[in-house]
Tab-separated table of C-alpha atoms in Angstrom:
chain	number	residue	atom	x	y	z
A	1	MET	CA	130.807	96.322	88.885
A	2	ARG	CA	128.333	96.077	91.745
A	3	LYS	CA	124.711	95.328	90.945
A	4	VAL	CA	122.437	98.051	92.307
A	5	VAL	CA	119.172	96.994	93.964
A	6	LEU	CA	116.552	99.506	95.122
A	7	ILE	CA	113.952	98.198	97.603
A	8	THR	CA	110.939	100.196	98.760
A	9	GLY	CA	109.598	99.404	102.225
A	10	ALA	CA	112.972	97.964	103.197
A	11	SER	CA	112.994	98.698	106.923
A	12	SER	CA	110.629	95.941	108.102
A	13	GLY	CA	108.714	92.804	107.157
A	14	ILE	CA	109.223	91.333	103.689
A	15	GLY	CA	111.465	94.212	102.617
A	16	LEU	CA	113.888	93.772	105.502
A	17	ALA	CA	113.987	89.985	105.117
A	18	LEU	CA	114.675	90.470	101.400
A	19	CYS	CA	117.632	92.754	102.143
A	20	LYS	CA	119.158	90.134	104.420
A	21	ARG	CA	118.643	87.286	101.965
A	22	LEU	CA	119.978	89.187	98.944
A	23	LEU	CA	123.195	89.992	100.796
A	24	VAL	CA	123.609	86.301	101.606
A	25	GLU	CA	123.204	85.589	97.888
A	26	ASP	CA	125.657	88.333	96.863
A	27	ASP	CA	127.520	90.315	99.512
A	28	GLU	CA	129.005	92.604	96.848
A	29	LEU	CA	125.636	94.194	96.099
A	30	HIS	CA	124.837	97.861	96.428
A	31	LEU	CA	121.512	97.882	98.268
A	32	CYS	CA	119.597	101.145	98.367
A	33	LEU	CA	116.903	101.177	101.046
A	34	ALA	CA	113.960	103.382	100.046
A	35	CYS	CA	112.030	104.116	103.240
A	36	ARG	CA	109.748	106.700	104.828
A	37	ASN	CA	111.343	106.578	108.266
A	38	MET	CA	115.001	107.529	107.996
A	39	SER	CA	115.926	106.624	111.567
A	40	LYS	CA	114.653	103.065	111.028
A	41	ALA	CA	116.378	102.928	107.648
A	42	GLU	CA	119.705	104.016	109.126
A	43	ALA	CA	119.418	101.397	111.873
A	44	VAL	CA	118.756	98.701	109.260
A	45	ARG	CA	121.665	99.967	107.169
A	46	ALA	CA	124.041	99.723	110.147
A	47	ALA	CA	122.892	96.190	110.983
A	48	LEU	CA	123.256	95.015	107.385
A	49	LEU	CA	126.755	96.451	107.078
A	50	ALA	CA	127.762	94.887	110.386
A	51	SER	CA	126.891	91.432	109.062
A	52	HIS	CA	128.020	92.096	105.463
A	53	PRO	CA	130.937	94.561	105.591
A	54	THR	CA	131.858	94.076	101.918
A	55	ALA	CA	128.426	95.241	100.742
A	56	GLU	CA	127.449	98.800	100.011
A	57	VAL	CA	124.216	99.921	101.638
A	58	THR	CA	122.715	103.367	101.231
A	59	VAL	CA	119.353	104.925	102.053
A	60	VAL	CA	116.979	107.304	100.340
A	61	GLN	CA	113.893	108.822	101.895
A	62	VAL	CA	110.686	108.210	99.975
A	63	ASP	CA	107.030	108.051	100.887
A	64	VAL	CA	105.187	106.503	97.939
A	65	SER	CA	101.915	107.950	99.241
A	66	ASN	CA	103.310	111.454	98.630
A	67	LEU	CA	104.206	112.418	95.055
A	68	GLN	CA	106.474	115.296	96.077
A	69	SER	CA	108.488	112.779	98.089
A	70	VAL	CA	108.638	110.419	95.080
A	71	PHE	CA	109.862	113.200	92.774
A	72	GLN	CA	112.513	114.295	95.289
A	73	ALA	CA	113.745	110.738	95.862
A	74	SER	CA	113.905	110.135	92.101
A	75	LYS	CA	115.989	113.274	91.655
A	76	GLU	CA	118.430	112.088	94.328
A	77	LEU	CA	118.675	108.606	92.817
A	78	LYS	CA	119.417	109.990	89.352
A	79	GLN	CA	122.227	112.033	90.860
A	80	ARG	CA	123.705	108.989	92.646
A	81	PHE	CA	123.389	106.209	90.080
A	82	GLN	CA	123.932	105.681	86.378
A	83	ARG	CA	121.760	102.563	86.349
A	84	LEU	CA	119.557	100.395	88.548
A	85	ASP	CA	119.639	96.644	88.016
A	86	TYR	CA	116.599	95.805	90.147
A	87	ILE	CA	113.757	97.668	91.773
A	88	TYR	CA	111.702	95.708	94.283
A	89	LEU	CA	108.401	97.594	94.477
A	90	ASN	CA	107.517	96.255	97.882
A	91	ALA	CA	106.115	99.095	100.027
A	92	GLY	CA	102.384	98.748	100.629
A	93	ILE	CA	99.562	99.302	103.071
A	94	MET	CA	96.324	97.653	104.144
A	95	PRO	CA	94.803	100.355	106.385
A	96	ASN	CA	92.231	99.617	109.068
A	97	PRO	CA	91.400	96.077	107.961
A	98	HIS	CA	88.140	94.558	109.148
A	99	LEU	CA	87.705	90.798	109.337
A	100	ASN	CA	84.306	89.564	108.175
A	101	ILE	CA	83.560	87.111	110.972
A	102	LYS	CA	80.360	85.880	109.316
A	103	ALA	CA	82.212	85.070	106.077
A	104	LEU	CA	85.002	83.408	108.058
A	105	PHE	CA	82.721	80.998	109.886
A	106	SER	CA	80.660	80.379	106.769
A	107	GLY	CA	83.827	79.509	104.857
A	108	LEU	CA	85.084	77.184	107.580
A	109	PHE	CA	82.272	74.768	106.812
A	110	SER	CA	82.346	75.025	103.025
A	111	ARG	CA	84.253	73.190	100.312
A	112	ASN	CA	86.150	76.434	99.625
A	113	VAL	CA	87.847	76.545	103.016
A	114	ILE	CA	91.374	75.975	101.646
A	115	HIS	CA	90.889	78.616	98.937
A	116	MET	CA	89.544	81.051	101.528
A	117	PHE	CA	92.579	80.677	103.767
A	118	SER	CA	94.957	80.859	100.808
A	119	THR	CA	93.563	84.091	99.357
A	120	ALA	CA	91.503	85.706	102.160
A	121	GLU	CA	88.854	86.195	99.483
A	122	GLY	CA	85.787	87.865	100.953
A	123	LEU	CA	87.304	88.028	104.438
A	124	LEU	CA	88.822	91.502	104.567
A	125	THR	CA	87.556	95.019	103.991
A	126	GLN	CA	89.473	98.239	104.609
A	127	ASP	CA	88.734	101.896	105.313
A	128	ASP	CA	90.521	104.042	102.739
A	129	LYS	CA	91.087	107.810	102.759
A	130	ILE	CA	92.229	110.643	100.508
A	131	THR	CA	95.894	111.700	100.495
A	132	ALA	CA	97.312	115.220	100.234
A	133	ASP	CA	97.597	114.576	96.490
A	134	GLY	CA	93.845	114.037	96.256
A	135	LEU	CA	94.157	110.312	95.528
A	136	GLN	CA	92.915	107.218	97.331
A	137	GLU	CA	95.635	106.291	99.827
A	138	VAL	CA	95.825	102.560	99.075
A	139	PHE	CA	95.942	103.153	95.323
A	140	GLU	CA	98.603	105.850	95.606
A	141	THR	CA	100.775	103.874	98.019
A	142	ASN	CA	100.523	100.428	96.459
A	143	VAL	CA	100.334	101.408	92.779
A	144	PHE	CA	100.585	105.001	91.599
A	145	GLY	CA	103.493	106.199	93.732
A	146	HIS	CA	105.538	103.276	92.454
A	147	PHE	CA	104.398	103.964	88.880
A	148	ILE	CA	105.657	107.546	89.108
A	149	LEU	CA	108.911	106.300	90.627
A	150	ILE	CA	109.437	104.014	87.624
A	151	ARG	CA	108.553	106.773	85.168
A	152	GLU	CA	111.049	109.113	86.806
A	153	LEU	CA	113.793	106.477	86.888
A	154	GLU	CA	113.412	105.302	83.279
A	155	PRO	CA	116.872	106.658	82.311
A	156	LEU	CA	118.438	104.358	84.932
A	157	LEU	CA	116.386	101.324	83.930
A	158	CYS	CA	116.183	101.202	80.150
A	159	HIS	CA	119.427	99.707	78.800
A	160	SER	CA	118.784	97.105	76.105
A	161	ASP	CA	122.331	95.711	76.351
A	162	ASN	CA	121.897	94.814	80.043
A	163	PRO	CA	118.283	94.326	81.230
A	164	SER	CA	116.855	95.719	84.454
A	165	GLN	CA	114.078	94.102	86.478
A	166	LEU	CA	111.018	95.436	88.263
A	167	ILE	CA	109.681	93.012	90.869
A	168	TRP	CA	106.323	93.883	92.408
A	169	THR	CA	105.005	92.504	95.690
A	170	SER	CA	101.490	91.506	94.684
A	171	SER	CA	99.128	89.089	96.424
A	172	ARG	CA	96.995	85.988	96.022
A	173	ASN	CA	94.273	88.396	97.171
A	174	ALA	CA	94.382	90.287	93.835
A	175	ARG	CA	90.813	89.734	92.623
A	176	LYS	CA	89.453	90.726	89.223
A	177	SER	CA	86.013	91.172	90.798
A	178	ASN	CA	87.363	93.937	93.044
A	179	PHE	CA	88.821	96.014	90.199
A	180	SER	CA	87.070	98.328	87.769
A	181	LEU	CA	88.572	100.528	85.049
A	182	GLU	CA	85.812	103.048	85.764
A	183	ASP	CA	86.878	103.220	89.432
A	184	PHE	CA	90.513	102.098	89.322
A	185	GLN	CA	91.277	103.939	92.565
A	186	HIS	CA	88.502	101.877	94.226
A	187	SER	CA	86.928	104.953	95.805
A	188	LYS	CA	83.489	103.329	95.857
A	189	GLY	CA	84.441	99.871	97.103
A	190	LYS	CA	85.414	98.256	100.379
A	191	GLU	CA	88.393	96.154	99.274
A	192	PRO	CA	90.993	98.692	98.090
A	193	TYR	CA	93.889	96.376	98.946
A	194	SER	CA	92.671	93.599	96.656
A	195	SER	CA	91.900	96.142	93.927
A	196	SER	CA	95.366	97.697	94.215
A	197	LYS	CA	97.084	94.337	93.911
A	198	TYR	CA	95.056	93.458	90.820
A	199	ALA	CA	96.020	96.866	89.446
A	200	THR	CA	99.660	95.975	90.128
A	201	ASP	CA	99.272	92.797	88.072
A	202	LEU	CA	97.740	94.751	85.178
A	203	LEU	CA	100.465	97.390	85.332
A	204	SER	CA	103.236	94.797	85.278
A	205	VAL	CA	101.801	93.252	82.097
A	206	ALA	CA	101.511	96.668	80.424
A	207	LEU	CA	105.049	97.671	81.429
A	208	ASN	CA	106.413	94.550	79.755
A	209	ARG	CA	104.538	95.385	76.593
A	210	HIS	CA	105.936	98.919	76.485
A	211	PHE	CA	109.476	98.452	77.800
A	212	ASN	CA	110.816	94.956	77.068
A	213	GLN	CA	112.454	96.133	73.847
A	214	GLN	CA	114.219	98.831	75.859
A	215	GLY	CA	115.658	96.277	78.280
A	216	LEU	CA	113.194	96.664	81.170
A	217	TYR	CA	111.225	93.652	82.433
A	218	SER	CA	108.534	93.404	85.104
A	219	SER	CA	107.353	90.487	87.263
A	220	VAL	CA	104.883	90.067	90.113
A	221	VAL	CA	105.183	87.858	93.161
A	222	CYS	CA	103.103	86.909	96.172
A	223	PRO	CA	104.955	86.322	99.456
A	224	GLY	CA	102.072	84.345	100.916
A	225	THR	CA	100.673	84.902	104.379
A	226	ALA	CA	103.641	85.997	106.475
A	227	LEU	CA	103.380	87.518	109.924
A	228	THR	CA	104.330	91.167	109.409
A	229	ASN	CA	102.973	94.547	110.477
A	230	LEU	CA	100.402	94.167	107.687
A	231	THR	CA	98.958	90.891	108.982
A	232	TYR	CA	99.188	92.087	112.588
A	233	GLY	CA	96.798	94.835	111.504
A	234	VAL	CA	94.226	92.149	110.719
A	235	LEU	CA	94.583	90.262	114.010
A	236	PRO	CA	96.777	91.101	117.024
A	237	PRO	CA	99.909	88.972	117.588
A	238	PHE	CA	98.438	86.972	120.474
A	239	ILE	CA	95.533	85.836	118.279
A	240	TRP	CA	97.973	84.645	115.616
A	241	THR	CA	99.833	82.758	118.341
A	242	LEU	CA	96.604	81.067	119.451
A	243	LEU	CA	95.779	80.180	115.846
A	244	MET	CA	99.233	78.830	115.042
A	245	PRO	CA	98.521	75.117	115.706
A	246	ALA	CA	95.551	75.228	113.330
A	247	ILE	CA	97.539	77.190	110.732
A	248	LEU	CA	100.400	74.689	110.835
A	249	LEU	CA	97.868	71.924	110.189
A	250	ILE	CA	96.218	73.840	107.335
A	251	ARG	CA	99.640	74.365	105.772
A	252	PHE	CA	99.691	70.706	104.782
A	253	PHE	CA	96.808	71.567	102.425
A	254	ALA	CA	97.392	75.292	101.680
A	255	ASN	CA	100.957	76.272	100.770
A	256	ALA	CA	100.237	80.012	101.044
A	257	PHE	CA	101.058	80.082	104.768
A	258	THR	CA	104.728	81.033	104.528
A	259	LEU	CA	104.358	82.545	108.032
A	260	THR	CA	107.788	84.227	108.313
A	261	PRO	CA	109.107	87.141	106.255
A	262	TYR	CA	112.158	84.992	105.415
A	263	ASN	CA	109.933	82.307	103.860
A	264	GLY	CA	107.821	84.957	102.154
A	265	THR	CA	110.803	86.272	100.193
A	266	GLU	CA	111.439	82.918	98.462
A	267	ALA	CA	109.966	84.000	95.117
A	268	LEU	CA	111.560	87.454	95.300
A	269	VAL	CA	115.015	85.935	95.812
A	270	TRP	CA	114.406	83.345	93.082
A	271	LEU	CA	113.622	86.117	90.579
A	272	PHE	CA	116.909	87.811	91.473
A	273	HIS	CA	118.703	84.903	89.766
A	274	GLN	CA	116.513	84.606	86.665
A	275	LYS	CA	117.097	85.976	83.190
A	276	PRO	CA	114.114	88.322	82.918
A	277	GLU	CA	113.651	87.767	79.188
A	278	SER	CA	112.952	84.083	79.921
A	279	LEU	CA	110.018	84.818	82.259
A	280	ASN	CA	106.352	84.698	81.299
A	281	PRO	CA	104.814	88.171	81.841
A	282	LEU	CA	101.371	86.653	82.465
A	283	ILE	CA	102.558	84.474	85.353
A	284	LYS	CA	102.622	85.376	89.052
A	285	TYR	CA	105.408	83.763	91.054
A	286	LEU	CA	104.308	82.577	94.493
A	287	SER	CA	106.346	81.895	97.599
A	288	ALA	CA	105.114	78.635	99.126
A	289	THR	CA	105.934	76.554	102.192
A	290	THR	CA	105.088	72.905	102.763
A	291	GLY	CA	103.601	71.528	105.951
A	292	PHE	CA	107.116	70.388	106.867
A	293	GLY	CA	108.507	73.895	106.451
A	294	ARG	CA	110.275	73.539	103.086
A	295	ASN	CA	110.175	76.634	100.884
A	296	TYR	CA	109.614	76.462	97.151
A	297	ILE	CA	108.250	78.463	94.204
A	298	THR	CA	104.942	77.853	92.496
A	299	THR	CA	103.239	79.785	89.719
A	300	GLN	CA	99.775	81.047	88.858
A	301	LYS	CA	98.464	82.362	85.560
A	302	MET	CA	97.027	85.790	86.244
A	303	ASP	CA	93.303	86.279	85.678
A	304	LEU	CA	93.607	89.238	83.323
A	305	ASP	CA	93.772	90.208	79.679
A	306	GLU	CA	96.308	92.408	77.929
A	307	ASP	CA	93.645	94.733	76.535
A	308	THR	CA	92.487	95.689	80.040
A	309	ALA	CA	96.126	96.063	81.113
A	310	GLU	CA	96.751	98.506	78.253
A	311	LYS	CA	93.608	100.529	79.016
A	312	PHE	CA	94.641	100.777	82.665
A	313	TYR	CA	98.154	101.863	81.656
A	314	GLN	CA	96.712	104.647	79.508
A	315	LYS	CA	94.532	105.801	82.405
A	316	LEU	CA	97.636	105.973	84.603
A	317	LEU	CA	99.406	108.084	81.968
A	318	GLU	CA	96.422	110.455	81.903
A	319	LEU	CA	96.456	110.703	85.686
A	320	GLU	CA	100.208	111.298	85.613
A	321	LYS	CA	99.734	114.279	83.269
A	322	HIS	CA	97.075	115.680	85.573
A	323	VAL	CA	99.127	115.386	88.771
A	324	ARG	CA	102.226	116.848	87.135
A	325	VAL	CA	100.259	119.919	86.066
A	326	THR	CA	98.739	120.218	89.543
A	327	ILE	CA	102.114	119.953	91.266
A	328	GLN	CA	103.678	122.541	88.945
A	329	LYS	CA	100.954	125.013	89.935
A	330	THR	CA	101.646	124.593	93.677
C-alpha cells in the first residue's frame, strides 16, 4: 500500500525540493501537493511524474492564510484518502522583511558574529497585516492555518496501530524573547516570523502530549539558510551572489548555511525514515552543511517548557472555537 504524504507549500523552494527528494527515496509514494496556485502545482505535478512515472502525484488547492480554503481542502482530502502517513507543514511567509543594517554591522565586529549569521537574531523585522479572517497574516499562515488543517484531518492521522507524522518547517530564528502568550499573534511586535516559528515549536510539543497515544507524532526541523523566495525577499538575488564568497567562508564556522533547497531538506528527508515514537519531542532537527558541502543532521534542544506549550495549545483551541462560530454566521 502506498504511503501518502501531504506537503503544504510544495510548488517552490524547500517544498519542491522535498518532493523531488522523497520520490528518489521512494518512487511508489503518493504525494499530494497542497498549494495556493493551482497552475504552478499542476506544472510541478507533471514534472514529478515525468521523472518518476511509478509515483502517484495529486494536487489540492489550499491557502493556509484563509480558513475557508483550509476547511474546503480538508473536506476534499477526507473524501480522497482514508489515512495520511505524513504531513509536511512547510508553507510559510516572511512578508516585507527589513534588514537592520546597524545591527548587522555591529554584529560583524562582535564575538556573536557566528551566532548572528546562523540565526539572523536581531537582524530582521517584518510588516504584518490583518487577513480576511481578522487574524495576523504571519500567525495565520505559519501557525493557525496549519493547526486547523491538522484538527480537520485528525480522522486520517490518528491510527495507533500505524503512526502518522507531522513535520513542521521551523527555524533557528524561533526566539523565546519574540513570543508572548498575551500576544501570541504578535500584533504588537516587529518580528512576527520569529514569533510564529517559536509558536510552531510550542505547538509541536503540545500536539505530542495530546496525540501520541492515538498514533500521531510531531517534529520540528530547520532547513537552515537556503536561497528561496523567502530569503530573496530579504536581499535581492544579485546581492546574495555578491555575498557568496564570504558566505562560503563563514560556512566553515556556521553550518546553518545550507544555501540550496536540496541541502535544506536534509533533516526533513531524514525524519521520513525515522520511527516517530523514537524521537525526542523537545528536540529540533537541523539541516546542516559543512564548509566542504557535505550535508548532515544536527540537533538542538528547544528553549521552551511544556507548561507554556500547553497554555498556548489551549489558547489555540479557544481561538478555533471563536473562528468556527464566526464562519458559521457568514
